[in-house]
Short mmCIF file of C-alpha atoms and ligand atoms in Angstrom, two decimals:
data_model
loop_
_atom_site.label_atom_id
_atom_site.label_comp_id
_atom_site.label_asym_id
_atom_site.label_seq_id
_atom_site.Cartn_x
_atom_site.Cartn_y
_atom_site.Cartn_z
CA MET E 1 -12.89 1.91 11.72
CA SER E 2 -12.86 5.51 12.92
CA ASP E 3 -10.56 7.67 14.97
CA THR E 4 -12.87 9.33 17.50
CA TYR E 5 -10.10 11.64 18.73
CA LEU E 6 -9.58 13.01 15.20
CA GLU E 7 -13.31 13.75 14.91
CA LEU E 8 -13.38 15.47 18.32
CA VAL E 9 -10.39 17.78 17.74
CA ASN E 10 -11.95 18.90 14.48
CA SER E 11 -15.28 19.92 15.92
CA GLY E 12 -16.43 22.95 17.96
CA VAL E 13 -15.85 23.05 21.70
CA THR E 14 -13.59 20.00 21.86
CA ALA E 15 -11.36 21.56 19.18
CA SER E 16 -10.73 24.68 21.28
CA LEU E 17 -10.22 22.56 24.41
CA ALA E 18 -7.56 20.46 22.66
CA LYS E 19 -5.86 23.67 21.52
CA LYS E 20 -5.84 25.11 25.06
CA LEU E 21 -4.44 21.87 26.51
CA GLY E 22 -1.75 21.70 23.82
CA LEU E 23 -2.92 18.23 22.69
CA PRO E 24 -2.08 16.91 19.20
CA ARG E 25 -4.53 18.27 16.64
CA PRO E 26 -4.46 16.02 13.58
CA ALA E 27 -6.06 17.55 10.48
CA ARG E 28 -8.67 15.95 8.26
CA LEU E 29 -6.65 14.91 5.23
CA ARG E 30 -7.38 15.89 1.64
CA ARG E 31 -8.43 12.58 0.10
CA THR E 32 -9.83 11.47 -3.23
CA ASP E 33 -13.30 10.01 -3.22
CA PRO E 34 -12.66 6.40 -4.37
CA SER E 35 -15.54 6.73 -6.81
CA SER E 36 -14.50 9.96 -8.52
CA VAL E 37 -11.57 11.61 -10.27
CA ASP E 38 -9.10 13.86 -8.48
CA ARG E 39 -9.97 17.40 -9.57
CA PRO E 40 -8.67 19.92 -8.77
CA LEU E 41 -5.25 18.31 -8.49
CA THR E 42 -3.95 20.85 -5.94
CA PRO E 43 -5.77 23.24 -3.57
CA GLY E 44 -4.14 26.32 -5.13
CA PRO E 45 -1.41 27.52 -7.51
CA VAL E 46 1.84 25.58 -7.89
CA LEU E 47 5.16 27.33 -7.35
CA VAL E 48 8.24 25.84 -9.06
CA LEU E 49 11.59 26.70 -7.45
CA SER E 50 15.04 25.38 -8.32
CA ASP E 51 18.71 25.43 -7.45
CA ALA E 52 20.89 27.73 -9.55
CA ARG E 53 21.98 25.04 -12.03
CA ALA E 54 18.52 23.51 -12.53
CA THR E 55 16.60 26.49 -13.93
CA THR E 56 16.25 25.01 -17.42
CA GLU E 57 14.99 21.71 -16.01
CA ALA E 58 12.60 23.63 -13.75
CA ASP E 59 11.29 25.54 -16.79
CA THR E 60 10.71 22.25 -18.64
CA LEU E 61 8.90 20.80 -15.65
CA ALA E 62 6.78 23.93 -15.12
CA GLN E 63 5.80 23.96 -18.79
CA GLY E 64 4.69 20.31 -18.54
CA LEU E 65 2.51 21.00 -15.49
CA LEU E 66 0.40 23.33 -17.63
CA ASP E 67 -0.98 20.21 -19.39
CA TRP E 68 -2.89 19.47 -16.17
CA ASP E 69 -4.67 22.83 -16.04
CA LEU E 70 -2.61 23.91 -13.04
CA ASP E 71 -1.88 27.54 -12.24
CA VAL E 72 1.93 27.24 -12.41
CA ARG E 73 4.21 30.08 -11.28
CA ARG E 74 7.94 30.75 -11.08
CA ASP E 75 7.57 33.92 -8.99
CA SER E 76 7.04 33.43 -5.26
CA ARG E 77 4.88 36.54 -4.72
CA LEU E 78 1.32 35.68 -3.78
CA SER E 79 -1.67 38.01 -3.54
CA ASP E 80 -3.41 38.37 -0.15
CA HIS E 81 -6.26 35.92 -0.62
CA GLU E 82 -4.15 33.16 -2.21
CA ARG E 83 -2.43 30.08 -0.68
CA TRP E 84 0.01 27.80 -2.48
CA GLY E 85 -1.47 24.43 -3.42
CA ALA E 86 2.03 23.03 -3.84
CA VAL E 87 5.69 24.00 -4.06
CA VAL E 88 7.89 21.89 -6.33
CA VAL E 89 11.62 22.31 -5.75
CA VAL E 90 13.91 21.11 -8.55
CA LEU E 91 17.28 20.24 -7.00
CA THR E 92 18.80 18.27 -9.86
CA GLY E 93 21.77 20.64 -10.21
CA LEU E 94 23.24 20.30 -6.70
CA GLU E 95 27.00 19.74 -6.70
CA HIS E 96 27.84 20.79 -3.13
CA PRO E 97 25.72 20.94 0.07
CA ARG E 98 26.00 24.76 0.04
CA ASP E 99 24.05 24.80 -3.26
CA LEU E 100 20.99 23.75 -1.24
CA ALA E 101 20.93 26.86 0.95
CA ALA E 102 19.32 29.29 -1.54
CA PRO E 103 16.44 27.06 -2.74
CA ALA E 104 15.90 25.76 0.82
CA LEU E 105 15.55 29.29 2.21
CA GLU E 106 13.31 30.31 -0.68
CA LEU E 107 11.06 27.36 0.15
CA GLY E 108 11.11 28.41 3.79
CA SER E 109 9.98 31.92 2.86
CA VAL E 110 6.81 30.62 1.18
CA LEU E 111 5.81 27.81 3.56
CA ARG E 112 3.50 30.01 5.63
CA GLY E 113 1.48 30.50 2.47
CA LEU E 114 0.95 26.74 1.92
CA ALA E 115 -2.73 25.75 1.85
CA PRO E 116 -4.13 23.08 4.21
CA GLY E 117 -3.47 19.74 2.49
CA GLY E 118 -0.78 21.44 0.38
CA ARG E 119 2.27 19.67 -0.99
CA VAL E 120 6.02 20.15 -1.09
CA VAL E 121 7.75 17.92 -3.64
CA THR E 122 11.49 17.86 -4.30
CA LEU E 123 13.13 16.47 -7.45
CA SER E 124 16.75 15.48 -6.95
CA ARG E 125 19.35 13.04 -8.29
CA THR E 126 20.44 9.66 -6.89
CA SER E 127 23.68 9.74 -4.92
CA PRO E 128 26.61 8.61 -7.10
CA ALA E 129 27.26 4.87 -6.83
CA VAL E 130 29.60 3.71 -4.11
CA VAL E 131 33.11 4.18 -5.45
CA ALA E 132 33.94 0.89 -7.11
CA ASP E 133 37.60 1.64 -7.64
CA PRO E 134 39.11 3.72 -4.81
CA SER E 135 42.25 4.34 -6.88
CA GLY E 136 40.09 6.52 -9.11
CA THR E 137 41.34 4.96 -12.35
CA ASP E 138 37.77 4.31 -13.50
CA GLY E 139 36.92 7.99 -13.04
CA SER E 140 34.48 7.38 -10.17
CA GLY E 141 37.00 7.99 -7.41
CA ASP E 142 37.86 11.60 -8.15
CA GLY E 143 37.67 14.28 -5.49
CA ALA E 144 34.31 15.75 -6.59
CA ALA E 145 32.27 12.68 -5.73
CA PRO E 146 32.00 13.10 -1.94
CA ALA E 147 30.67 16.67 -2.27
CA VAL E 148 28.20 15.65 -4.96
CA ALA E 149 27.13 12.64 -2.88
CA ALA E 150 26.80 14.83 0.21
CA ALA E 151 24.70 17.37 -1.70
CA ARG E 152 22.44 14.75 -3.27
CA HIS E 153 22.03 12.66 -0.14
CA GLY E 154 21.56 15.83 1.88
CA VAL E 155 18.19 16.28 0.16
CA ASP E 156 17.03 13.15 2.02
CA GLY E 157 17.50 14.68 5.49
CA PHE E 158 16.28 18.07 4.33
CA LEU E 159 13.06 16.72 2.85
CA ARG E 160 12.27 14.48 5.81
CA SER E 161 12.77 17.41 8.18
CA VAL E 162 10.58 19.72 6.09
CA ALA E 163 7.84 17.07 6.26
CA LYS E 164 8.00 17.16 10.06
CA GLU E 165 7.52 20.92 10.10
CA LEU E 166 4.39 21.03 7.95
CA ARG E 167 0.94 21.26 9.54
CA ALA E 168 -2.73 21.10 8.51
CA GLY E 169 -2.44 17.86 6.54
CA ALA E 170 0.27 19.21 4.22
CA THR E 171 2.98 16.72 3.21
CA ALA E 172 6.50 16.77 1.77
CA ASN E 173 7.88 14.02 -0.44
CA GLY E 174 10.63 13.67 -3.02
CA LEU E 175 11.34 12.01 -6.32
CA VAL E 176 14.93 10.89 -6.73
CA LEU E 177 15.93 10.57 -10.38
CA ALA E 178 18.73 8.31 -11.60
CA ASP E 179 21.31 10.13 -13.71
CA GLY E 180 20.04 10.40 -17.26
CA VAL E 181 16.34 10.38 -16.33
CA ALA E 182 14.77 13.62 -17.59
CA VAL E 183 12.47 15.73 -15.40
CA ASP E 184 9.70 15.19 -17.94
CA ALA E 185 10.11 11.37 -18.11
CA PRO E 186 6.76 9.52 -17.72
CA SER E 187 7.43 8.22 -14.21
CA VAL E 188 8.73 11.58 -13.00
CA ARG E 189 5.56 13.27 -14.21
CA GLY E 190 3.43 10.33 -13.04
CA GLY E 191 5.10 10.33 -9.63
CA LEU E 192 4.80 14.09 -9.33
CA ARG E 193 1.13 13.97 -10.22
CA PHE E 194 0.53 11.27 -7.59
CA LEU E 195 2.41 13.24 -4.91
CA LEU E 196 0.62 16.52 -5.74
CA SER E 197 -2.80 14.90 -5.70
CA ALA E 198 -5.14 13.85 -2.90
CA ARG E 199 -4.23 10.25 -3.75
CA SER E 200 -1.02 10.55 -1.69
CA ALA E 201 -2.82 11.86 1.45
CA PHE E 202 -0.95 9.56 3.89
CA VAL E 203 2.42 9.42 2.06
CA ASP E 204 4.71 11.79 3.93
CA GLY E 205 8.46 12.26 4.28
CA GLN E 206 9.19 9.70 1.56
CA LEU E 207 11.69 9.67 -1.31
CA LEU E 208 10.73 7.56 -4.29
CA GLN E 209 13.42 6.55 -6.79
CA VAL E 210 12.75 6.83 -10.52
CA GLY E 211 15.35 4.52 -12.04
CA THR E 212 14.59 4.72 -15.76
CA ASP E 213 12.66 6.79 -18.28
CA GLY E 214 10.38 3.77 -18.86
CA GLY E 215 6.59 3.88 -18.60
CA THR E 216 4.00 5.79 -20.57
CA GLU E 217 1.50 8.48 -19.73
CA PRO E 218 -2.07 7.17 -19.85
CA ALA E 219 -4.49 8.39 -22.52
CA ASP E 220 -6.94 9.24 -19.73
CA TRP E 221 -5.51 10.17 -16.31
CA ALA E 222 -8.84 9.29 -14.67
CA ARG E 223 -8.68 5.69 -15.94
CA PRO E 224 -4.98 4.80 -16.26
CA LEU E 225 -5.70 1.07 -15.81
CA ALA E 226 -8.34 0.79 -18.55
CA GLY E 227 -8.05 -2.64 -20.19
CA THR E 228 -5.82 -4.17 -17.53
CA VAL E 229 -6.66 -7.21 -15.41
CA ALA E 230 -5.59 -7.30 -11.77
CA VAL E 231 -5.75 -9.90 -9.01
CA VAL E 232 -5.89 -8.79 -5.36
CA THR E 233 -5.38 -11.38 -2.60
CA GLY E 234 -7.16 -10.86 0.72
CA ALA E 235 -9.77 -8.71 -1.06
CA ALA E 236 -12.72 -9.46 1.26
CA ARG E 237 -12.04 -6.61 3.66
CA GLY E 238 -9.62 -3.94 4.88
CA ILE E 239 -6.83 -2.82 2.60
CA GLY E 240 -7.51 -5.53 0.00
CA ALA E 241 -11.15 -4.44 -0.45
CA ALA E 242 -10.00 -0.83 -0.84
CA VAL E 243 -7.40 -1.89 -3.42
CA ALA E 244 -10.10 -3.69 -5.40
CA ARG E 245 -12.29 -0.55 -5.36
CA VAL E 246 -9.52 1.86 -6.38
CA LEU E 247 -8.15 -0.40 -9.15
CA ALA E 248 -11.71 -0.76 -10.51
CA ARG E 249 -12.24 3.01 -10.32
CA ASP E 250 -9.02 3.42 -12.33
CA GLY E 251 -10.41 1.13 -15.05
CA ALA E 252 -9.07 -2.35 -14.17
CA HIS E 253 -10.99 -5.63 -14.21
CA VAL E 254 -10.48 -7.09 -10.75
CA ILE E 255 -10.26 -10.69 -9.55
CA GLY E 256 -10.56 -10.81 -5.77
CA VAL E 257 -9.13 -13.76 -3.82
CA ASP E 258 -9.85 -14.69 -0.22
CA VAL E 259 -10.30 -17.75 1.99
CA PRO E 260 -13.66 -19.61 1.75
CA ALA E 261 -14.56 -18.45 5.29
CA ALA E 262 -14.61 -14.86 3.97
CA GLY E 263 -16.66 -15.87 0.90
CA ASP E 264 -19.72 -13.69 1.63
CA SER E 265 -17.75 -10.50 2.20
CA LEU E 266 -15.61 -11.26 -0.86
CA SER E 267 -18.71 -11.64 -3.03
CA ALA E 268 -20.10 -8.36 -1.71
CA VAL E 269 -16.90 -6.46 -2.56
CA MET E 270 -16.61 -8.08 -5.98
CA ASN E 271 -20.26 -7.32 -6.80
CA GLU E 272 -19.60 -3.69 -5.95
CA VAL E 273 -16.68 -3.48 -8.41
CA ALA E 274 -18.16 -5.83 -11.05
CA GLY E 275 -15.22 -8.16 -10.41
CA VAL E 276 -14.73 -11.92 -10.10
CA ALA E 277 -14.61 -13.58 -6.66
CA LEU E 278 -12.23 -16.53 -6.27
CA GLN E 279 -12.36 -18.43 -2.97
CA LEU E 280 -8.84 -19.69 -2.52
CA ASP E 281 -6.31 -20.08 0.27
CA ILE E 282 -3.09 -18.54 -1.09
CA THR E 283 -1.00 -21.15 0.73
CA ALA E 284 -2.30 -23.79 -1.73
CA GLU E 285 0.54 -25.16 -3.89
CA ASP E 286 -1.32 -24.35 -7.11
CA ALA E 287 -2.67 -20.91 -6.05
CA ALA E 288 -0.93 -19.00 -8.88
CA GLU E 289 -2.06 -21.49 -11.53
CA ARG E 290 -5.66 -21.27 -10.32
CA ILE E 291 -5.60 -17.47 -10.40
CA LEU E 292 -4.09 -17.50 -13.90
CA ALA E 293 -6.68 -19.99 -15.13
CA VAL E 294 -9.54 -17.76 -13.94
CA ALA E 295 -7.94 -14.61 -15.42
CA ARG E 296 -7.27 -16.24 -18.79
CA SER E 297 -10.64 -17.90 -19.15
CA ARG E 298 -12.47 -14.71 -18.18
CA TYR E 299 -10.32 -11.96 -19.74
CA GLY E 300 -7.57 -13.67 -21.78
CA HIS E 301 -4.69 -12.29 -19.69
CA LEU E 302 -3.49 -11.11 -16.26
CA ASP E 303 -1.39 -7.94 -15.87
CA VAL E 304 -1.28 -6.87 -12.23
CA VAL E 305 -0.76 -9.00 -9.10
CA VAL E 306 -1.31 -7.44 -5.66
CA HIS E 307 -0.03 -9.68 -2.85
CA ASN E 308 -2.12 -8.25 -0.03
CA ALA E 309 -3.42 -11.20 2.04
CA GLY E 310 -1.72 -11.32 5.42
CA ILE E 311 -2.20 -12.40 9.01
CA LEU E 312 -0.87 -11.46 12.45
CA ARG E 313 0.32 -13.98 15.06
CA ASP E 314 1.88 -11.59 17.60
CA LYS E 315 3.79 -12.93 20.64
CA LEU E 316 7.05 -11.97 22.30
CA LEU E 317 9.75 -14.25 20.94
CA ALA E 318 10.28 -15.75 24.39
CA ASN E 319 6.65 -16.96 24.30
CA MET E 320 6.48 -17.77 20.58
CA THR E 321 5.17 -21.17 19.52
CA PRO E 322 6.26 -22.98 16.33
CA ASP E 323 2.76 -22.89 14.84
CA ARG E 324 2.43 -19.10 15.32
CA PHE E 325 5.80 -18.46 13.69
CA GLU E 326 5.36 -20.93 10.86
CA ASP E 327 1.69 -20.14 10.03
CA LEU E 328 2.56 -16.49 9.67
CA LEU E 329 5.53 -17.13 7.39
CA ALA E 330 3.40 -19.50 5.27
CA VAL E 331 0.80 -16.83 4.47
CA ASN E 332 2.83 -13.61 4.55
CA ILE E 333 5.97 -14.57 2.66
CA THR E 334 6.12 -18.21 1.51
CA ALA E 335 2.86 -17.95 -0.47
CA PRO E 336 3.85 -14.75 -2.38
CA LEU E 337 7.31 -16.26 -3.05
CA ARG E 338 5.79 -19.44 -4.44
CA MET E 339 3.20 -17.59 -6.53
CA ASN E 340 5.90 -15.35 -7.99
CA GLU E 341 7.76 -18.41 -9.28
CA THR E 342 4.86 -18.50 -11.75
CA PHE E 343 3.90 -14.82 -12.08
CA ALA E 344 7.46 -13.51 -12.57
CA ARG E 345 8.22 -15.89 -15.45
CA PRO E 346 8.58 -13.94 -18.72
CA GLY E 347 5.37 -13.88 -20.75
CA VAL E 348 3.04 -14.91 -17.90
CA LEU E 349 1.84 -11.43 -16.91
CA GLY E 350 0.89 -8.76 -19.43
CA GLY E 351 -0.60 -9.10 -22.83
CA GLY E 352 -3.42 -6.65 -22.17
CA ALA E 353 -3.22 -2.88 -22.10
CA GLY E 354 -0.80 -2.94 -19.16
CA ALA E 355 2.78 -4.11 -18.62
CA PRO E 356 3.46 -6.73 -15.90
CA ARG E 357 3.19 -5.37 -12.37
CA ILE E 358 3.71 -7.17 -9.06
CA ILE E 359 2.99 -5.15 -5.92
CA SER E 360 3.31 -6.64 -2.44
CA LEU E 361 2.32 -5.46 1.02
CA ALA E 362 5.32 -4.95 3.29
CA SER E 363 5.02 -3.03 6.57
CA THR E 364 6.92 -0.47 8.62
CA SER E 365 7.34 -3.38 11.10
CA GLY E 366 9.54 -5.00 8.46
CA ILE E 367 11.67 -1.85 8.26
CA ALA E 368 12.00 -0.80 11.90
CA GLY E 369 10.94 -3.96 13.73
CA ASN E 370 8.13 -4.10 16.26
CA ARG E 371 7.87 -5.64 19.72
CA GLY E 372 5.89 -8.89 19.61
CA GLN E 373 6.24 -9.13 15.83
CA THR E 374 9.46 -11.06 15.18
CA ASN E 375 7.59 -13.40 12.82
CA TYR E 376 5.74 -10.56 11.06
CA GLY E 377 8.88 -8.38 10.87
CA ALA E 378 10.82 -11.24 9.27
CA ALA E 379 8.06 -11.88 6.72
CA LYS E 380 7.56 -8.21 5.82
CA ALA E 381 11.29 -7.51 5.53
CA GLY E 382 11.34 -10.66 3.41
CA ILE E 383 8.80 -9.00 1.08
CA ILE E 384 11.21 -6.07 0.63
CA GLY E 385 14.07 -8.48 -0.17
CA MET E 386 11.92 -10.46 -2.60
CA THR E 387 10.86 -7.23 -4.31
CA ARG E 388 14.45 -6.11 -4.87
CA ALA E 389 15.50 -9.54 -6.15
CA LEU E 390 12.66 -9.75 -8.68
CA ALA E 391 13.08 -6.19 -9.97
CA GLY E 392 15.94 -7.13 -12.32
CA PRO E 393 14.41 -10.10 -14.11
CA VAL E 394 10.88 -8.66 -14.28
CA GLY E 395 12.28 -5.26 -15.30
CA ARG E 396 14.16 -6.84 -18.22
CA ALA E 397 10.85 -8.37 -19.33
CA GLY E 398 9.26 -4.89 -19.38
CA GLY E 399 7.49 -5.03 -16.01
CA THR E 400 8.02 -3.76 -12.48
CA VAL E 401 7.97 -5.24 -8.97
CA ASN E 402 7.43 -2.90 -6.03
CA ALA E 403 6.21 -3.00 -2.45
CA VAL E 404 4.11 -0.69 -0.32
CA ALA E 405 4.84 -0.49 3.41
CA PRO E 406 1.86 0.78 5.38
CA GLY E 407 2.33 2.22 8.85
CA PHE E 408 -0.71 2.27 11.13
CA ILE E 409 -3.86 1.84 9.04
CA GLU E 410 -7.40 1.76 10.50
CA THR E 411 -8.58 -1.79 9.73
CA ASP E 412 -9.97 -4.86 11.54
CA MET E 413 -6.35 -5.95 11.97
CA THR E 414 -5.40 -2.81 13.97
CA ALA E 415 -8.80 -2.46 15.69
CA ARG E 416 -7.70 -5.41 17.85
CA ILE E 417 -4.84 -3.35 19.37
CA PRO E 418 -5.83 -2.07 22.88
CA PRO E 419 -7.04 1.59 22.91
CA LEU E 420 -3.99 3.28 24.48
CA PRO E 421 -1.26 1.76 22.28
CA ARG E 422 -3.60 2.28 19.32
CA GLN E 423 -3.83 6.03 20.05
CA ILE E 424 -0.06 6.23 20.63
CA ALA E 425 0.52 4.50 17.27
CA ARG E 426 -1.65 7.15 15.58
CA TRP E 427 0.23 10.01 17.21
CA GLY E 428 3.56 8.46 16.24
CA SER E 429 3.29 9.84 12.71
CA SER E 430 3.91 13.37 11.49
CA LEU E 431 0.26 13.53 10.41
CA GLN E 432 -0.70 12.49 14.00
CA GLN E 433 -3.29 9.93 12.86
CA GLY E 434 -3.73 6.52 11.31
CA GLY E 435 -4.16 6.09 7.59
CA ARG E 436 -7.17 4.61 5.86
CA PRO E 437 -7.20 1.54 3.62
CA VAL E 438 -7.87 3.82 0.64
CA ASP E 439 -4.53 5.59 1.23
CA VAL E 440 -2.62 2.33 0.77
CA ALA E 441 -4.84 1.43 -2.19
CA GLU E 442 -4.06 4.71 -3.97
CA ALA E 443 -0.29 4.06 -3.71
CA ILE E 444 -0.77 0.53 -5.07
CA ALA E 445 -2.92 1.80 -7.95
CA PHE E 446 -0.21 4.33 -8.81
CA LEU E 447 2.51 1.66 -8.85
CA ALA E 448 0.25 -0.52 -11.03
CA SER E 449 -0.25 2.26 -13.56
CA PRO E 450 1.56 2.73 -16.90
CA GLN E 451 3.01 6.05 -15.69
CA ALA E 452 4.96 4.19 -12.97
CA GLY E 453 6.94 2.04 -15.43
CA GLY E 454 10.25 3.70 -14.47
CA ILE E 455 9.85 2.81 -10.78
CA ASN E 456 11.11 -0.68 -9.99
CA GLY E 457 12.35 -2.57 -6.92
CA GLN E 458 11.14 0.15 -4.55
CA THR E 459 9.28 0.04 -1.24
CA LEU E 460 7.00 3.04 -0.85
CA ARG E 461 5.94 3.76 2.71
CA VAL E 462 2.36 4.87 3.32
CA CYS E 463 2.74 5.74 6.97
CA GLY E 464 2.16 9.48 7.49
CA GLN E 465 5.92 9.65 8.24
CA MET E 466 5.83 7.31 11.22
CA LEU E 467 8.66 7.86 13.66
CA VAL E 468 9.91 4.32 13.33
CA GLY E 469 12.29 3.17 10.63
CA GLN E 470 14.63 4.99 8.30
P1 LIG U 1 -7.15 -7.74 7.35
O1 LIG U 1 -6.91 -8.78 8.38
O2 LIG U 1 -8.23 -6.73 7.59
O3 LIG U 1 -7.45 -8.44 5.92
C1 LIG U 1 -6.61 -9.47 5.44
C2 LIG U 1 -7.40 -10.32 4.45
O4 LIG U 1 -6.52 -11.38 4.01
C3 LIG U 1 -8.62 -11.00 5.10
O5 LIG U 1 -9.77 -10.81 4.28
C4 LIG U 1 -8.22 -12.44 5.20
O6 LIG U 1 -9.31 -13.35 5.13
C5 LIG U 1 -7.28 -12.59 4.00
N1 LIG U 1 -6.40 -13.76 4.15
C6 LIG U 1 -5.69 -14.12 5.25
N2 LIG U 1 -5.07 -15.27 5.02
C7 LIG U 1 -5.37 -15.66 3.75
C8 LIG U 1 -5.02 -16.76 2.95
N3 LIG U 1 -4.24 -17.74 3.41
N4 LIG U 1 -5.50 -16.84 1.68
C9 LIG U 1 -6.32 -15.86 1.20
N5 LIG U 1 -6.68 -14.78 1.92
C10 LIG U 1 -6.22 -14.68 3.18
O7 LIG U 1 -5.74 -7.03 7.08
P2 LIG U 1 -5.39 -5.56 6.54
O8 LIG U 1 -5.17 -4.70 7.70
O9 LIG U 1 -6.34 -5.15 5.47
O10 LIG U 1 -3.95 -5.87 5.91
C11 LIG U 1 -3.75 -6.19 4.55
C12 LIG U 1 -2.26 -6.32 4.29
O11 LIG U 1 -1.59 -5.11 4.67
C13 LIG U 1 -1.58 -7.44 5.08
O12 LIG U 1 -0.56 -8.03 4.31
C14 LIG U 1 -0.98 -6.70 6.26
O13 LIG U 1 0.11 -7.39 6.83
C15 LIG U 1 -0.55 -5.39 5.60
N6 LIG U 1 -0.39 -4.28 6.55
C16 LIG U 1 -1.46 -3.80 7.26
C17 LIG U 1 -1.25 -2.75 8.15
C18 LIG U 1 -2.38 -2.13 8.95
O14 LIG U 1 -2.10 -1.21 9.73
N7 LIG U 1 -3.62 -2.58 8.81
C19 LIG U 1 0.02 -2.21 8.31
C20 LIG U 1 1.07 -2.74 7.59
C21 LIG U 1 0.85 -3.78 6.69
#
């Protein structure tokens, strides 16, 4: 699946024509080769800025970045030939919206020096919980809270707007730390590394919550999933095949599941990653038990479940038929729900090198809705609800449950969209293009990794900051 327009605006005569006509000029994104490690991590030195109260935390963070052989600086002067690979802005000390002005303007003063494919990453704190006791007797209702909440939540709008101003494949994303989570906690460092790297090419304008200091840094950052066993449903093609490849690259043993009709393609993908092919319709009552049986007989355990298989049955609701609505729900939400009754039970997942991980495919259509997709929107929003509900119980058992919501990704599924709406969908994102299956796979591999153990119940969008949705 290729985007011919993207190729044309990046080559010779057609590139200058597009510039003259003022047409969108999407950049080629900095991506990781699925078969190799991501070095160098950033395309230039990393500048660490902070608000006035967060200088000590910024120092701690900057010191930690040195472990990754990065050229880390606290001074924003740059020599003539240099461009910033990334700017990290530590905003954990904000107590009032006016505290944002100085670091925001400092960031603004260096943005012209950001390299193509560069990164802006903010670190901030979660907004204080909704006031439980308005009388203030529990201490949460005092007068400071609204200003603190305004300052902390203000980072959300700031970051998303910065992302819309960046060009040349650069992105801006944020990590939002719960109170008490240190800036050098495993999932803060793991999340930062993911966002700085080429692995997050199509993640833009997103804020990812780090809820706890759980998780561990891997012994080898190139193979964080070494020793883990993962199952990927719908692995014969598209996003699922890319997930299988990236998980295998990161060291996992992969079991790929798909319907018998896709058996040949499934075998080809599994041969490529030295994985196990399991022909199985996920709507079967005993799908989870059959997957577990294969994992246990082959490897002794199962750690990671990726609920990726999905179908489309688009129709305007006025023209919708019962079979189109019900078939879609059966595959896209009822099957993952049923399988999780088994997978989310304590002691079922894990037991290898990795802690239990369940990662499901949502969609921006489940966040913002989409014309002709009432069934799909309901199922994908259902995935987000299921993810939140399972986060507590699976979290208490030492695991995590998260979702990834792709926007427009170039696959067989989206190749069926007529050319004009397809091009409009690509231009609807800040990166002005569709993502690739590997972009979604990289986000899933990150959430499956030990360094993401403090991230639970979240839905990470991989959408190039699509206009739709919050
Ligand atoms: P795809 O149609 O290319 O691949 C889906 C795979 O799932 C196929 O191999 C198919 O055979 C398999 N499958 C379908 N029903 C199954 C069943 N009952 N049992 C086992 N396997 C089954 O789709 P894709 O574009 O790679 O999408 C993968 C996932 O990502 C889906 O959940 C989809 O809803 C979601 N998603 C995709 C996009 C996108 O732009 N492509 C956007 C948002 C979300």
